[in-house]
Structure formats: structure tokens, C-alpha cells
């Protein structure tokens, strides 16, 4: 019975996934169709329509890319199992986003404890997970973003508006749309990537700041590893 229930849950999850995906793709697709028809009939000037068509097509591409990535996560395809030094991971993400944050006219505070803790995981995917959180922070931060790493704990904070108490429990659900109206794919991906190397992710939010806290487990130093 337990196996039958699991199969049923998996089938229901897949059905829901495709239903949500179809709904999310329909909106930009209808927009592209509408503006293309308007262009064809000379209802609106090309200069007005083309930026919107480009934006909507980019939106569709991101959605499709994210959905393909999610399906790969589900089937554990193309997963690297490599040694990842956590402090280096944090520093690489900080170095990549520092100029982008500056372009958004936001302050960036970074504090990384240079320890030697390592995990087994997929470095590229972990960077993508952190990038999703950073992109979220860029969207909502008022004046600053903070990245800190110490003893296996990576924290990303921003001073944007608080996430509502109703939305918080659902933040990492696939396709969940809360008050902010963003498609819940990025954070769902983030959680699933983070969980693969046996880590956890939590979020806290109030009127002063929103923080995403990643706790990496089963850490040890490279020196300890080599001594055993």
C-alpha cells in the first residue's frame, strides 16, 4: 500500500507540475501573440512592440530552462559529487554579485570566515541556488544586501519589505504565488539543490530585514579528511 501511495503521489505531483507549467507559459505566450498580431495589423509601432516581445520571450525561456532544470533535479540527472569548500563557494558568489549589486545602487556587506570546512556536492548547482536568492534580494532590497558565512552557515539578508506570514510557509513550493506575484520556481529549485548535499534552508522576515539561512551539514576540514 505504501508503494502504491508513493506512485500515486508522484503521478499527482507530476500532473500538478505540468498543469502549473502550462498556466505559467500561457501568460507570456498570449502577450507575444497579441503584440505580434498588433504589429501585423499596424495597430502599434514597432518601437513599442519589440521590447515587450523580447521581454516576454526571455520570460518564457527562463521558465522553460527552470522547468527543465527542475525535472533534472527530480531524476538526479547530471549531478556532480565533488568536494566543495564552503568559504570558497561563498567568496565566489560574493565576487560575482558585488558589481551587479553596485549597478543596482545598493550597498553590499560581506563577511566570510576563512575556514576549511568542506562538503560533497555539486558546486555549480550550489552557486545557482545562491544566485537565485541573490536575484531575489536584488529585486526587493531597499538599500543593502548582506552575505555572511561562518562555520557551515551561509546567510543572505536584504532590507526589503517583510514577506507576509501567510506566504512564509509556502515560499519554497513550486509555482506558489504570494503577495509579490513572482512565479515560485527559483526558490523551489534552490531548496531542492540545497537539500541534495544534506543541507537545510530557512527564511526569517520582519520589517527590518529578510534573511535566508543555509545550514550545511556533515562538514569537515580538508586536513581532517586527509588525516583519516
JSON list of C-alpha atoms in Angstrom, two decimals:
[
{"chain": "A", "resi": 1, "resn": "UNK", "atom": "CA", "xyz": [0.00, 0.00, 0.00]},
{"chain": "A", "resi": 2, "resn": "UNK", "atom": "CA", "xyz": [2.86, 2.37, 0.85]},
{"chain": "A", "resi": 3, "resn": "UNK", "atom": "CA", "xyz": [4.45, 1.86, -2.59]},
{"chain": "A", "resi": 4, "resn": "UNK", "atom": "CA", "xyz": [1.09, 2.39, -4.30]},
{"chain": "A", "resi": 5, "resn": "UNK", "atom": "CA", "xyz": [0.59, 5.62, -2.34]},
{"chain": "A", "resi": 6, "resn": "UNK", "atom": "CA", "xyz": [4.05, 6.85, -3.34]},
{"chain": "A", "resi": 7, "resn": "UNK", "atom": "CA", "xyz": [3.36, 6.14, -7.01]},
{"chain": "A", "resi": 8, "resn": "UNK", "atom": "CA", "xyz": [0.01, 7.91, -6.74]},
{"chain": "A", "resi": 9, "resn": "UNK", "atom": "CA", "xyz": [1.63, 10.93, -5.05]},
{"chain": "A", "resi": 10, "resn": "UNK", "atom": "CA", "xyz": [4.35, 11.05, -7.72]},
{"chain": "A", "resi": 11, "resn": "UNK", "atom": "CA", "xyz": [1.76, 10.93, -10.50]},
{"chain": "A", "resi": 12, "resn": "UNK", "atom": "CA", "xyz": [-0.32, 13.65, -8.85]},
{"chain": "A", "resi": 13, "resn": "UNK", "atom": "CA", "xyz": [2.78, 15.79, -8.33]},
{"chain": "A", "resi": 14, "resn": "UNK", "atom": "CA", "xyz": [3.74, 15.39, -11.99]},
{"chain": "A", "resi": 15, "resn": "UNK", "atom": "CA", "xyz": [0.20, 16.20, -13.14]},
{"chain": "A", "resi": 16, "resn": "UNK", "atom": "CA", "xyz": [0.15, 19.32, -10.97]},
{"chain": "A", "resi": 17, "resn": "UNK", "atom": "CA", "xyz": [3.58, 20.32, -12.25]},
{"chain": "A", "resi": 18, "resn": "UNK", "atom": "CA", "xyz": [2.52, 20.21, -15.91]},
{"chain": "A", "resi": 19, "resn": "UNK", "atom": "CA", "xyz": [-0.75, 21.97, -15.14]},
{"chain": "A", "resi": 20, "resn": "UNK", "atom": "CA", "xyz": [1.07, 24.81, -13.37]},
{"chain": "A", "resi": 21, "resn": "UNK", "atom": "CA", "xyz": [3.76, 24.97, -16.05]},
{"chain": "A", "resi": 22, "resn": "UNK", "atom": "CA", "xyz": [1.15, 25.28, -18.80]},
{"chain": "A", "resi": 23, "resn": "UNK", "atom": "CA", "xyz": [-0.56, 28.08, -16.88]},
{"chain": "A", "resi": 24, "resn": "UNK", "atom": "CA", "xyz": [2.70, 29.99, -16.37]},
{"chain": "A", "resi": 25, "resn": "UNK", "atom": "CA", "xyz": [3.69, 29.70, -20.04]},
{"chain": "A", "resi": 26, "resn": "UNK", "atom": "CA", "xyz": [0.26, 30.77, -21.29]},
{"chain": "A", "resi": 27, "resn": "UNK", "atom": "CA", "xyz": [0.60, 34.36, -20.00]},
{"chain": "A", "resi": 28, "resn": "UNK", "atom": "CA", "xyz": [3.77, 35.38, -21.90]},
{"chain": "A", "resi": 29, "resn": "UNK", "atom": "CA", "xyz": [2.63, 33.34, -24.91]},
{"chain": "A", "resi": 30, "resn": "UNK", "atom": "CA", "xyz": [-0.66, 35.25, -25.11]},
{"chain": "A", "resi": 31, "resn": "UNK", "atom": "CA", "xyz": [1.22, 38.53, -24.77]},
{"chain": "A", "resi": 32, "resn": "UNK", "atom": "CA", "xyz": [3.57, 37.58, -27.62]},
{"chain": "A", "resi": 33, "resn": "UNK", "atom": "CA", "xyz": [0.64, 36.54, -29.78]},
{"chain": "A", "resi": 34, "resn": "UNK", "atom": "CA", "xyz": [-1.27, 39.76, -29.07]},
{"chain": "A", "resi": 35, "resn": "UNK", "atom": "CA", "xyz": [1.64, 42.08, -29.85]},
{"chain": "A", "resi": 36, "resn": "UNK", "atom": "CA", "xyz": [2.59, 40.10, -32.97]},
{"chain": "A", "resi": 37, "resn": "UNK", "atom": "CA", "xyz": [-0.96, 40.40, -34.32]},
{"chain": "A", "resi": 38, "resn": "UNK", "atom": "CA", "xyz": [-0.99, 44.11, -33.46]},
{"chain": "A", "resi": 39, "resn": "UNK", "atom": "CA", "xyz": [2.29, 44.56, -35.36]},
{"chain": "A", "resi": 40, "resn": "UNK", "atom": "CA", "xyz": [0.93, 42.65, -38.33]},
{"chain": "A", "resi": 41, "resn": "UNK", "atom": "CA", "xyz": [-2.12, 44.91, -38.46]},
{"chain": "A", "resi": 42, "resn": "UNK", "atom": "CA", "xyz": [-0.06, 48.10, -37.92]},
{"chain": "A", "resi": 43, "resn": "UNK", "atom": "CA", "xyz": [-2.01, 48.89, -34.75]},
{"chain": "A", "resi": 44, "resn": "UNK", "atom": "CA", "xyz": [1.10, 49.78, -32.72]},
{"chain": "A", "resi": 45, "resn": "UNK", "atom": "CA", "xyz": [4.56, 50.99, -33.80]},
{"chain": "A", "resi": 46, "resn": "UNK", "atom": "CA", "xyz": [7.42, 48.52, -33.99]},
{"chain": "A", "resi": 47, "resn": "UNK", "atom": "CA", "xyz": [9.44, 50.53, -31.44]},
{"chain": "A", "resi": 48, "resn": "UNK", "atom": "CA", "xyz": [6.73, 49.94, -28.84]},
{"chain": "A", "resi": 49, "resn": "UNK", "atom": "CA", "xyz": [6.12, 46.25, -29.54]},
{"chain": "A", "resi": 50, "resn": "UNK", "atom": "CA", "xyz": [9.64, 44.85, -29.98]},
{"chain": "A", "resi": 51, "resn": "UNK", "atom": "CA", "xyz": [10.94, 45.49, -26.42]},
{"chain": "A", "resi": 52, "resn": "UNK", "atom": "CA", "xyz": [7.82, 43.82, -25.00]},
{"chain": "A", "resi": 53, "resn": "UNK", "atom": "CA", "xyz": [8.13, 40.85, -27.37]},
{"chain": "A", "resi": 54, "resn": "UNK", "atom": "CA", "xyz": [11.79, 40.47, -26.40]},
{"chain": "A", "resi": 55, "resn": "UNK", "atom": "CA", "xyz": [10.99, 40.70, -22.68]},
{"chain": "A", "resi": 56, "resn": "UNK", "atom": "CA", "xyz": [8.18, 38.14, -22.89]},
{"chain": "A", "resi": 57, "resn": "UNK", "atom": "CA", "xyz": [10.28, 35.72, -24.93]},
{"chain": "A", "resi": 58, "resn": "UNK", "atom": "CA", "xyz": [13.08, 36.00, -22.33]},
{"chain": "A", "resi": 59, "resn": "UNK", "atom": "CA", "xyz": [10.50, 35.28, -19.64]},
{"chain": "A", "resi": 60, "resn": "UNK", "atom": "CA", "xyz": [9.36, 32.16, -21.49]},
{"chain": "A", "resi": 61, "resn": "UNK", "atom": "CA", "xyz": [12.94, 30.98, -21.96]},
{"chain": "A", "resi": 62, "resn": "UNK", "atom": "CA", "xyz": [13.67, 31.38, -18.24]},
{"chain": "A", "resi": 63, "resn": "UNK", "atom": "CA", "xyz": [10.53, 29.43, -17.36]},
{"chain": "A", "resi": 64, "resn": "UNK", "atom": "CA", "xyz": [11.38, 26.60, -19.76]},
{"chain": "A", "resi": 65, "resn": "UNK", "atom": "CA", "xyz": [15.01, 26.49, -18.59]},
{"chain": "A", "resi": 66, "resn": "UNK", "atom": "CA", "xyz": [13.89, 26.39, -14.96]},
{"chain": "A", "resi": 67, "resn": "UNK", "atom": "CA", "xyz": [11.38, 23.62, -15.62]},
{"chain": "A", "resi": 68, "resn": "UNK", "atom": "CA", "xyz": [13.97, 21.52, -17.46]},
{"chain": "A", "resi": 69, "resn": "UNK", "atom": "CA", "xyz": [16.36, 22.06, -14.56]},
{"chain": "A", "resi": 70, "resn": "UNK", "atom": "CA", "xyz": [13.68, 21.03, -12.05]},
{"chain": "A", "resi": 71, "resn": "UNK", "atom": "CA", "xyz": [12.96, 17.83, -13.96]},
{"chain": "A", "resi": 72, "resn": "UNK", "atom": "CA", "xyz": [16.68, 17.02, -13.94]},
{"chain": "A", "resi": 73, "resn": "UNK", "atom": "CA", "xyz": [16.78, 17.59, -10.21]},
{"chain": "A", "resi": 74, "resn": "UNK", "atom": "CA", "xyz": [13.85, 15.22, -9.77]},
{"chain": "A", "resi": 75, "resn": "UNK", "atom": "CA", "xyz": [15.58, 12.49, -11.75]},
{"chain": "A", "resi": 76, "resn": "UNK", "atom": "CA", "xyz": [19.05, 13.27, -10.27]},
{"chain": "A", "resi": 77, "resn": "UNK", "atom": "CA", "xyz": [20.49, 13.76, -13.75]},
{"chain": "A", "resi": 78, "resn": "UNK", "atom": "CA", "xyz": [23.90, 15.33, -14.38]},
{"chain": "A", "resi": 79, "resn": "UNK", "atom": "CA", "xyz": [24.76, 15.70, -10.70]},
{"chain": "A", "resi": 80, "resn": "UNK", "atom": "CA", "xyz": [28.41, 16.15, -9.78]},
{"chain": "A", "resi": 81, "resn": "UNK", "atom": "CA", "xyz": [29.57, 14.81, -6.44]},
{"chain": "A", "resi": 82, "resn": "UNK", "atom": "CA", "xyz": [32.67, 16.83, -5.73]},
{"chain": "A", "resi": 83, "resn": "UNK", "atom": "CA", "xyz": [34.48, 18.38, -2.79]},
{"chain": "A", "resi": 84, "resn": "UNK", "atom": "CA", "xyz": [33.16, 21.90, -2.19]},
{"chain": "A", "resi": 85, "resn": "UNK", "atom": "CA", "xyz": [34.97, 24.24, 0.19]},
{"chain": "A", "resi": 86, "resn": "UNK", "atom": "CA", "xyz": [32.19, 26.32, 1.73]},
{"chain": "A", "resi": 87, "resn": "UNK", "atom": "CA", "xyz": [34.20, 29.51, 2.30]},
{"chain": "A", "resi": 88, "resn": "UNK", "atom": "CA", "xyz": [35.35, 29.41, -1.34]},
{"chain": "A", "resi": 89, "resn": "UNK", "atom": "CA", "xyz": [31.77, 28.88, -2.51]},
{"chain": "A", "resi": 90, "resn": "UNK", "atom": "CA", "xyz": [30.64, 31.93, -0.52]},
{"chain": "A", "resi": 91, "resn": "UNK", "atom": "CA", "xyz": [33.54, 34.05, -1.81]},
{"chain": "A", "resi": 92, "resn": "UNK", "atom": "CA", "xyz": [32.90, 33.10, -5.45]},
{"chain": "A", "resi": 93, "resn": "UNK", "atom": "CA", "xyz": [29.25, 34.11, -5.12]},
{"chain": "A", "resi": 94, "resn": "UNK", "atom": "CA", "xyz": [30.18, 37.37, -3.40]},
{"chain": "A", "resi": 95, "resn": "UNK", "atom": "CA", "xyz": [32.76, 38.22, -6.09]},
{"chain": "A", "resi": 96, "resn": "UNK", "atom": "CA", "xyz": [30.28, 37.51, -8.87]},
{"chain": "A", "resi": 97, "resn": "UNK", "atom": "CA", "xyz": [27.43, 39.58, -7.42]},
{"chain": "A", "resi": 98, "resn": "UNK", "atom": "CA", "xyz": [29.41, 42.53, -5.99]},
{"chain": "A", "resi": 99, "resn": "UNK", "atom": "CA", "xyz": [29.47, 44.52, -9.29]},
{"chain": "A", "resi": 100, "resn": "UNK", "atom": "CA", "xyz": [25.84, 43.61, -10.07]},
{"chain": "A", "resi": 101, "resn": "UNK", "atom": "CA", "xyz": [24.72, 44.85, -6.64]},
{"chain": "A", "resi": 102, "resn": "UNK", "atom": "CA", "xyz": [26.72, 48.03, -7.20]},
{"chain": "A", "resi": 103, "resn": "UNK", "atom": "CA", "xyz": [24.95, 48.59, -10.54]},
{"chain": "A", "resi": 104, "resn": "UNK", "atom": "CA", "xyz": [21.65, 48.48, -8.64]},
{"chain": "A", "resi": 105, "resn": "UNK", "atom": "CA", "xyz": [22.97, 51.29, -6.38]},
{"chain": "A", "resi": 106, "resn": "UNK", "atom": "CA", "xyz": [22.83, 49.07, -3.29]},
{"chain": "A", "resi": 107, "resn": "UNK", "atom": "CA", "xyz": [25.40, 48.67, -0.53]},
{"chain": "A", "resi": 108, "resn": "UNK", "atom": "CA", "xyz": [26.97, 45.21, -0.22]},
{"chain": "A", "resi": 109, "resn": "UNK", "atom": "CA", "xyz": [28.39, 43.97, 3.08]},
{"chain": "A", "resi": 110, "resn": "UNK", "atom": "CA", "xyz": [30.30, 40.71, 3.01]},
{"chain": "A", "resi": 111, "resn": "UNK", "atom": "CA", "xyz": [31.85, 38.78, 5.90]},
{"chain": "A", "resi": 112, "resn": "UNK", "atom": "CA", "xyz": [33.36, 35.36, 5.19]},
{"chain": "A", "resi": 113, "resn": "UNK", "atom": "CA", "xyz": [35.07, 33.23, 7.81]},
{"chain": "A", "resi": 114, "resn": "UNK", "atom": "CA", "xyz": [38.01, 31.59, 6.01]},
{"chain": "A", "resi": 115, "resn": "UNK", "atom": "CA", "xyz": [37.63, 28.11, 7.49]},
{"chain": "A", "resi": 116, "resn": "UNK", "atom": "CA", "xyz": [38.42, 24.84, 5.73]},
{"chain": "A", "resi": 117, "resn": "UNK", "atom": "CA", "xyz": [35.02, 23.17, 6.03]},
{"chain": "A", "resi": 118, "resn": "UNK", "atom": "CA", "xyz": [34.03, 21.09, 3.01]},
{"chain": "A", "resi": 119, "resn": "UNK", "atom": "CA", "xyz": [31.02, 19.10, 1.83]},
{"chain": "A", "resi": 120, "resn": "UNK", "atom": "CA", "xyz": [30.33, 16.69, -1.01]},
{"chain": "A", "resi": 121, "resn": "UNK", "atom": "CA", "xyz": [28.03, 18.32, -3.55]},
{"chain": "A", "resi": 122, "resn": "UNK", "atom": "CA", "xyz": [27.62, 19.94, -6.95]},
{"chain": "A", "resi": 123, "resn": "UNK", "atom": "CA", "xyz": [29.44, 23.28, -6.86]},
{"chain": "A", "resi": 124, "resn": "UNK", "atom": "CA", "xyz": [27.75, 24.71, -9.99]},
{"chain": "A", "resi": 125, "resn": "UNK", "atom": "CA", "xyz": [24.28, 23.86, -8.72]},
{"chain": "A", "resi": 126, "resn": "UNK", "atom": "CA", "xyz": [25.02, 25.28, -5.27]},
{"chain": "A", "resi": 127, "resn": "UNK", "atom": "CA", "xyz": [26.16, 28.52, -6.92]},
{"chain": "A", "resi": 128, "resn": "UNK", "atom": "CA", "xyz": [22.91, 28.57, -8.89]},
{"chain": "A", "resi": 129, "resn": "UNK", "atom": "CA", "xyz": [20.90, 28.10, -5.70]},
{"chain": "A", "resi": 130, "resn": "UNK", "atom": "CA", "xyz": [22.67, 31.02, -4.02]},
{"chain": "A", "resi": 131, "resn": "UNK", "atom": "CA", "xyz": [22.28, 33.10, -7.19]},
{"chain": "A", "resi": 132, "resn": "UNK", "atom": "CA", "xyz": [18.51, 32.57, -7.04]},
{"chain": "A", "resi": 133, "resn": "UNK", "atom": "CA", "xyz": [18.44, 34.02, -3.52]},
{"chain": "A", "resi": 134, "resn": "UNK", "atom": "CA", "xyz": [20.69, 36.91, -4.57]},
{"chain": "A", "resi": 135, "resn": "UNK", "atom": "CA", "xyz": [18.46, 37.70, -7.55]},
{"chain": "A", "resi": 136, "resn": "UNK", "atom": "CA", "xyz": [15.51, 37.75, -5.20]},
{"chain": "A", "resi": 137, "resn": "UNK", "atom": "CA", "xyz": [17.38, 40.12, -2.87]},
{"chain": "A", "resi": 138, "resn": "UNK", "atom": "CA", "xyz": [18.23, 42.44, -5.78]},
{"chain": "A", "resi": 139, "resn": "UNK", "atom": "CA", "xyz": [14.54, 42.64, -6.63]},
{"chain": "A", "resi": 140, "resn": "UNK", "atom": "CA", "xyz": [13.40, 43.72, -3.17]},
{"chain": "A", "resi": 141, "resn": "UNK", "atom": "CA", "xyz": [16.31, 45.32, -1.28]},
{"chain": "A", "resi": 142, "resn": "UNK", "atom": "CA", "xyz": [15.84, 48.99, -0.40]},
{"chain": "A", "resi": 143, "resn": "UNK", "atom": "CA", "xyz": [19.44, 49.95, 0.29]},
{"chain": "A", "resi": 144, "resn": "UNK", "atom": "CA", "xyz": [21.63, 46.96, 1.17]},
{"chain": "A", "resi": 145, "resn": "UNK", "atom": "CA", "xyz": [22.40, 43.25, 0.84]},
{"chain": "A", "resi": 146, "resn": "UNK", "atom": "CA", "xyz": [24.47, 41.29, 3.36]},
{"chain": "A", "resi": 147, "resn": "UNK", "atom": "CA", "xyz": [26.28, 37.99, 2.78]},
{"chain": "A", "resi": 148, "resn": "UNK", "atom": "CA", "xyz": [27.93, 36.22, 5.70]},
{"chain": "A", "resi": 149, "resn": "UNK", "atom": "CA", "xyz": [29.48, 32.80, 6.14]},
{"chain": "A", "resi": 150, "resn": "UNK", "atom": "CA", "xyz": [30.71, 31.18, 9.35]},
{"chain": "A", "resi": 151, "resn": "UNK", "atom": "CA", "xyz": [31.12, 27.56, 10.49]},
{"chain": "A", "resi": 152, "resn": "UNK", "atom": "CA", "xyz": [28.97, 25.97, 7.81]},
{"chain": "A", "resi": 153, "resn": "UNK", "atom": "CA", "xyz": [26.23, 28.61, 7.90]},
{"chain": "A", "resi": 154, "resn": "UNK", "atom": "CA", "xyz": [25.66, 30.93, 4.94]},
{"chain": "A", "resi": 155, "resn": "UNK", "atom": "CA", "xyz": [23.28, 33.86, 5.46]},
{"chain": "A", "resi": 156, "resn": "UNK", "atom": "CA", "xyz": [21.93, 36.20, 2.79]},
{"chain": "A", "resi": 157, "resn": "UNK", "atom": "CA", "xyz": [19.96, 39.21, 4.02]},
{"chain": "A", "resi": 158, "resn": "UNK", "atom": "CA", "xyz": [18.33, 42.24, 2.48]},
{"chain": "A", "resi": 159, "resn": "UNK", "atom": "CA", "xyz": [16.42, 45.21, 3.89]},
{"chain": "A", "resi": 160, "resn": "UNK", "atom": "CA", "xyz": [13.41, 44.89, 1.61]},
{"chain": "A", "resi": 161, "resn": "UNK", "atom": "CA", "xyz": [9.78, 44.70, 2.73]},
{"chain": "A", "resi": 162, "resn": "UNK", "atom": "CA", "xyz": [8.77, 41.84, 5.01]},
{"chain": "A", "resi": 163, "resn": "UNK", "atom": "CA", "xyz": [7.39, 38.66, 3.49]},
{"chain": "A", "resi": 164, "resn": "UNK", "atom": "CA", "xyz": [3.87, 38.12, 4.79]},
{"chain": "A", "resi": 165, "resn": "UNK", "atom": "CA", "xyz": [3.27, 35.45, 7.44]},
{"chain": "A", "resi": 166, "resn": "UNK", "atom": "CA", "xyz": [0.82, 33.79, 5.05]},
{"chain": "A", "resi": 167, "resn": "UNK", "atom": "CA", "xyz": [3.48, 33.44, 2.35]},
{"chain": "A", "resi": 168, "resn": "UNK", "atom": "CA", "xyz": [6.41, 32.31, 4.51]},
{"chain": "A", "resi": 169, "resn": "UNK", "atom": "CA", "xyz": [5.38, 28.63, 4.91]},
{"chain": "A", "resi": 170, "resn": "UNK", "atom": "CA", "xyz": [4.83, 28.31, 1.14]},
{"chain": "A", "resi": 171, "resn": "UNK", "atom": "CA", "xyz": [7.89, 30.21, -0.07]},
{"chain": "A", "resi": 172, "resn": "UNK", "atom": "CA", "xyz": [9.72, 27.13, -1.40]},
{"chain": "A", "resi": 173, "resn": "UNK", "atom": "CA", "xyz": [6.69, 25.47, -3.00]},
{"chain": "A", "resi": 174, "resn": "UNK", "atom": "CA", "xyz": [6.74, 25.05, -6.75]},
{"chain": "A", "resi": 175, "resn": "UNK", "atom": "CA", "xyz": [4.70, 27.67, -8.62]},
{"chain": "A", "resi": 176, "resn": "UNK", "atom": "CA", "xyz": [3.41, 29.26, -5.42]},
{"chain": "A", "resi": 177, "resn": "UNK", "atom": "CA", "xyz": [2.48, 32.89, -5.98]},
{"chain": "A", "resi": 178, "resn": "UNK", "atom": "CA", "xyz": [2.13, 35.08, -2.94]},
{"chain": "A", "resi": 179, "resn": "UNK", "atom": "CA", "xyz": [1.64, 38.80, -2.47]},
{"chain": "A", "resi": 180, "resn": "UNK", "atom": "CA", "xyz": [4.71, 39.55, -4.58]},
{"chain": "A", "resi": 181, "resn": "UNK", "atom": "CA", "xyz": [3.34, 37.80, -7.66]},
{"chain": "A", "resi": 182, "resn": "UNK", "atom": "CA", "xyz": [6.59, 36.11, -8.69]},
{"chain": "A", "resi": 183, "resn": "UNK", "atom": "CA", "xyz": [6.48, 32.58, -10.07]},
{"chain": "A", "resi": 184, "resn": "UNK", "atom": "CA", "xyz": [7.69, 30.18, -7.38]},
{"chain": "A", "resi": 185, "resn": "UNK", "atom": "CA", "xyz": [10.23, 28.22, -9.39]},
{"chain": "A", "resi": 186, "resn": "UNK", "atom": "CA", "xyz": [13.55, 29.81, -8.42]},
{"chain": "A", "resi": 187, "resn": "UNK", "atom": "CA", "xyz": [13.19, 29.30, -4.67]},
{"chain": "A", "resi": 188, "resn": "UNK", "atom": "CA", "xyz": [11.73, 25.81, -5.15]},
{"chain": "A", "resi": 189, "resn": "UNK", "atom": "CA", "xyz": [14.84, 24.94, -7.16]},
{"chain": "A", "resi": 190, "resn": "UNK", "atom": "CA", "xyz": [17.04, 26.50, -4.51]},
{"chain": "A", "resi": 191, "resn": "UNK", "atom": "CA", "xyz": [15.61, 24.34, -1.74]},
{"chain": "A", "resi": 192, "resn": "UNK", "atom": "CA", "xyz": [15.90, 21.14, -3.76]},
{"chain": "A", "resi": 193, "resn": "UNK", "atom": "CA", "xyz": [19.52, 21.89, -4.70]},
{"chain": "A", "resi": 194, "resn": "UNK", "atom": "CA", "xyz": [20.40, 22.76, -1.10]},
{"chain": "A", "resi": 195, "resn": "UNK", "atom": "CA", "xyz": [18.83, 19.57, 0.26]},
{"chain": "A", "resi": 196, "resn": "UNK", "atom": "CA", "xyz": [20.81, 17.27, -2.04]},
{"chain": "A", "resi": 197, "resn": "UNK", "atom": "CA", "xyz": [24.08, 17.65, -0.09]},
{"chain": "A", "resi": 198, "resn": "UNK", "atom": "CA", "xyz": [22.11, 17.21, 3.17]},
{"chain": "A", "resi": 199, "resn": "UNK", "atom": "CA", "xyz": [21.78, 20.89, 3.94]},
{"chain": "A", "resi": 200, "resn": "UNK", "atom": "CA", "xyz": [18.76, 22.88, 5.07]},
{"chain": "A", "resi": 201, "resn": "UNK", "atom": "CA", "xyz": [17.46, 26.33, 4.22]},
{"chain": "A", "resi": 202, "resn": "UNK", "atom": "CA", "xyz": [15.32, 28.58, 6.42]},
{"chain": "A", "resi": 203, "resn": "UNK", "atom": "CA", "xyz": [13.92, 32.05, 5.98]},
{"chain": "A", "resi": 204, "resn": "UNK", "atom": "CA", "xyz": [13.04, 34.74, 8.50]},
{"chain": "A", "resi": 205, "resn": "UNK", "atom": "CA", "xyz": [11.42, 38.05, 7.66]},
{"chain": "A", "resi": 206, "resn": "UNK", "atom": "CA", "xyz": [10.31, 41.15, 9.52]},
{"chain": "A", "resi": 207, "resn": "UNK", "atom": "CA", "xyz": [10.02, 44.86, 8.79]},
{"chain": "A", "resi": 208, "resn": "UNK", "atom": "CA", "xyz": [13.79, 45.36, 9.15]},
{"chain": "A", "resi": 209, "resn": "UNK", "atom": "CA", "xyz": [15.17, 42.54, 7.01]},
{"chain": "A", "resi": 210, "resn": "UNK", "atom": "CA", "xyz": [14.61, 39.23, 5.26]},
{"chain": "A", "resi": 211, "resn": "UNK", "atom": "CA", "xyz": [17.24, 36.53, 5.75]},
{"chain": "A", "resi": 212, "resn": "UNK", "atom": "CA", "xyz": [17.81, 33.21, 4.01]},
{"chain": "A", "resi": 213, "resn": "UNK", "atom": "CA", "xyz": [19.95, 30.91, 6.17]},
{"chain": "A", "resi": 214, "resn": "UNK", "atom": "CA", "xyz": [21.61, 27.82, 4.71]},
{"chain": "A", "resi": 215, "resn": "UNK", "atom": "CA", "xyz": [22.94, 25.27, 7.22]},
{"chain": "A", "resi": 216, "resn": "UNK", "atom": "CA", "xyz": [25.44, 22.90, 5.62]},
{"chain": "A", "resi": 217, "resn": "UNK", "atom": "CA", "xyz": [25.72, 19.58, 7.47]},
{"chain": "A", "resi": 218, "resn": "UNK", "atom": "CA", "xyz": [28.38, 16.86, 7.70]},
{"chain": "A", "resi": 219, "resn": "UNK", "atom": "CA", "xyz": [31.18, 19.37, 7.28]},
{"chain": "A", "resi": 220, "resn": "UNK", "atom": "CA", "xyz": [34.80, 18.58, 7.98]},
{"chain": "A", "resi": 221, "resn": "UNK", "atom": "CA", "xyz": [38.04, 20.25, 7.07]},
{"chain": "A", "resi": 222, "resn": "UNK", "atom": "CA", "xyz": [40.17, 19.10, 4.16]},
{"chain": "A", "resi": 223, "resn": "UNK", "atom": "CA", "xyz": [43.03, 18.47, 6.61]},
{"chain": "A", "resi": 224, "resn": "UNK", "atom": "CA", "xyz": [40.82, 16.28, 8.83]},
{"chain": "A", "resi": 225, "resn": "UNK", "atom": "CA", "xyz": [39.67, 14.36, 5.78]},
{"chain": "A", "resi": 226, "resn": "UNK", "atom": "CA", "xyz": [43.22, 13.64, 4.64]},
{"chain": "A", "resi": 227, "resn": "UNK", "atom": "CA", "xyz": [44.37, 12.59, 8.12]},
{"chain": "A", "resi": 228, "resn": "UNK", "atom": "CA", "xyz": [41.82, 9.74, 8.31]}
]
